Coordinates of C-alpha atoms in Angstrom, one line a residue:
M1329 CA 98.7 111.6 78.1
L1330 CA 96.3 112.2 81.0
T1331 CA 97.9 113.3 84.2
E1332 CA 96.1 113.6 87.5
I1333 CA 97.4 114.8 90.9
Y1334 CA 95.6 113.9 94.1
I1335 CA 96.2 115.8 97.3
K1336 CA 94.5 114.6 100.5
G1337 CA 95.0 116.1 103.9
Q1338 CA 94.8 114.1 107.1
T1339 CA 92.0 116.1 108.6
K1340 CA 89.8 119.1 108.0
N1341 CA 90.7 120.4 111.5
P1342 CA 92.0 124.0 111.0
A1343 CA 94.0 123.9 114.2
R1344 CA 97.8 123.6 114.5
L1345 CA 98.6 119.9 115.0
K1346 CA 101.5 118.2 116.6
T1347 CA 102.1 116.4 113.3
A1348 CA 100.2 117.5 110.2
Q1349 CA 100.0 115.1 107.4
A1350 CA 99.0 115.0 103.7
K1351 CA 99.4 112.5 100.9
W1352 CA 100.0 113.2 97.2
S1353 CA 99.7 110.9 94.2
I1354 CA 100.5 111.5 90.6
V1355 CA 98.7 109.2 88.1
C1356 CA 99.7 109.2 84.4
V1357 CA 97.9 107.3 81.8
Q1358 CA 100.3 106.9 78.9
N1359 CA 99.2 106.9 75.2
N1360 CA 99.6 103.1 75.1
G1361 CA 97.2 102.7 78.0
T1362 CA 99.7 101.9 80.7
I1363 CA 99.4 103.6 84.1
Q1364 CA 102.3 105.1 86.0
R1365 CA 101.8 106.2 89.6
R1366 CA 104.0 108.0 92.1
D1367 CA 103.0 108.6 95.7
G1368 CA 104.4 110.6 98.6
T1369 CA 103.6 111.7 102.1
V1370 CA 104.2 114.9 103.9
C1371 CA 104.6 115.1 107.7
I1372 CA 105.2 118.5 109.3
N1373 CA 105.6 119.1 113.0
N1374 CA 103.6 121.8 114.7
A1375 CA 101.7 122.9 111.6
T1376 CA 98.2 123.0 110.1
T1377 CA 96.8 120.5 107.7
K1378 CA 96.5 123.3 105.2
R1379 CA 100.3 123.8 105.3
A1380 CA 100.8 120.1 104.8
V1381 CA 98.4 120.1 101.8
L1382 CA 100.2 123.0 100.2
T1383 CA 103.5 121.3 100.8
A1384 CA 102.2 118.1 99.3
L1385 CA 101.0 119.9 96.2
S1386 CA 104.3 121.7 95.9
Q1387 CA 106.2 118.4 96.2
A1388 CA 104.0 116.7 93.6
L1389 CA 104.4 119.6 91.1
G1390 CA 108.1 119.5 91.7
R1391 CA 108.2 116.1 90.1
F1392 CA 107.4 117.5 86.7
N1393 CA 110.4 118.5 84.5
R1394 CA 108.4 119.6 81.4
P1395 CA 105.0 121.2 80.7
A1396 CA 102.0 119.0 81.1
V1397 CA 98.2 118.9 81.0
I1398 CA 97.2 118.3 84.6
K1399 CA 93.9 117.8 86.5
I1400 CA 94.3 118.4 90.2
Y1401 CA 92.1 116.9 92.9
I1402 CA 92.5 118.6 96.4
S1403 CA 90.7 117.6 99.5
D1404 CA 91.1 121.0 101.3
D1405 CA 88.3 123.3 100.2
F1406 CA 90.1 126.5 100.8
V1407 CA 93.3 125.5 98.9
R1408 CA 91.3 124.1 96.0
N1409 CA 89.0 127.1 95.7
S1410 CA 91.9 129.6 96.0
L1411 CA 93.7 128.0 93.1
A1412 CA 90.6 127.3 91.0
N1413 CA 89.4 130.9 91.4
G1414 CA 92.7 132.4 90.5
W1415 CA 93.2 134.0 93.9
T1416 CA 97.0 133.3 93.8
Q1417 CA 97.3 135.6 90.7
R1418 CA 95.3 138.3 92.5
W1419 CA 97.5 137.9 95.6
K1420 CA 100.6 138.2 93.4
N1421 CA 99.2 141.4 91.8
N1422 CA 98.6 142.7 95.3
N1423 CA 102.2 142.1 96.4
W1424 CA 101.3 138.8 98.1
H1425 CA 98.8 140.2 100.5
K1426 CA 95.1 139.4 100.9
I1427 CA 92.8 141.5 98.7
R1428 CA 90.4 142.3 101.5
L1429 CA 91.9 144.8 104.0
N1430 CA 95.4 144.1 102.5
G1431 CA 96.0 141.6 105.3
E1432 CA 99.0 139.2 105.7
L1433 CA 98.8 136.1 103.5
I1434 CA 99.3 132.9 105.6
H1435 CA 101.7 130.4 104.0
E1436 CA 102.8 133.0 101.5
D1437 CA 106.0 131.1 100.8
L1438 CA 104.1 128.0 99.6
W1439 CA 101.5 130.0 97.7
R1440 CA 104.4 131.8 95.8
Q1441 CA 106.1 128.5 95.1
I1442 CA 103.0 126.8 93.9
Q1443 CA 102.0 129.8 91.7
G1444 CA 105.4 129.5 90.0
Q1445 CA 105.2 125.7 89.6
L1446 CA 101.7 125.9 88.0
S1447 CA 102.7 128.6 85.5
G1448 CA 104.2 126.2 83.0
H1449 CA 101.3 123.7 82.9
A1450 CA 97.8 123.6 81.5
V1451 CA 95.8 123.0 84.8
T1452 CA 92.2 122.3 85.7
F1453 CA 90.9 121.7 89.2
A1454 CA 88.3 119.1 90.1
G1455 CA 85.4 120.0 92.4
Q1456 CA 84.7 118.3 95.8
I1457 CA 82.0 116.0 94.3
E1458 CA 84.3 114.9 91.6
L1459 CA 87.0 114.1 94.1
E1460 CA 84.6 112.1 96.3
N1461 CA 83.5 110.1 93.3
K1462 CA 87.1 109.3 92.3
L1463 CA 87.9 108.2 95.8
K1464 CA 84.9 105.9 95.9
Q1465 CA 85.9 104.4 92.6
E1466 CA 89.4 103.7 93.9
E1467 CA 88.0 102.0 97.0
K1468 CA 85.9 99.7 94.8
H1469 CA 88.8 98.8 92.6
G1470 CA 91.2 98.4 95.5
K1471 CA 89.0 95.9 97.3

């Protein structure tokens, strides 16, 4: 069974927004070829899009009740690269502080939660180009 998670933030603006939004989708292709899809939206007042993206990822991962093989597509470059490069494990080993200058880790609560949620799954992360290609494909099939 192939499982993909898509996380898309409302904007790439790093500023705190009045309402930050992100969408998540879980797409599973069953062994018999049928496709199951679950979607959700996160809206957080007075937050950054990055926090909304992390919350959306946590909500999507929270839908799983057993280990799975998952490919994750994330629109936010920092979140995607942090997870793909194993930074969460390095932060965990450094008592949840940044490696450089031992600084405070922003959104530590969500990073911890996601690290725990990912631990039971076999996960790969798609790059930005792969995400863009998938989104273009969906636009073609949706029209």
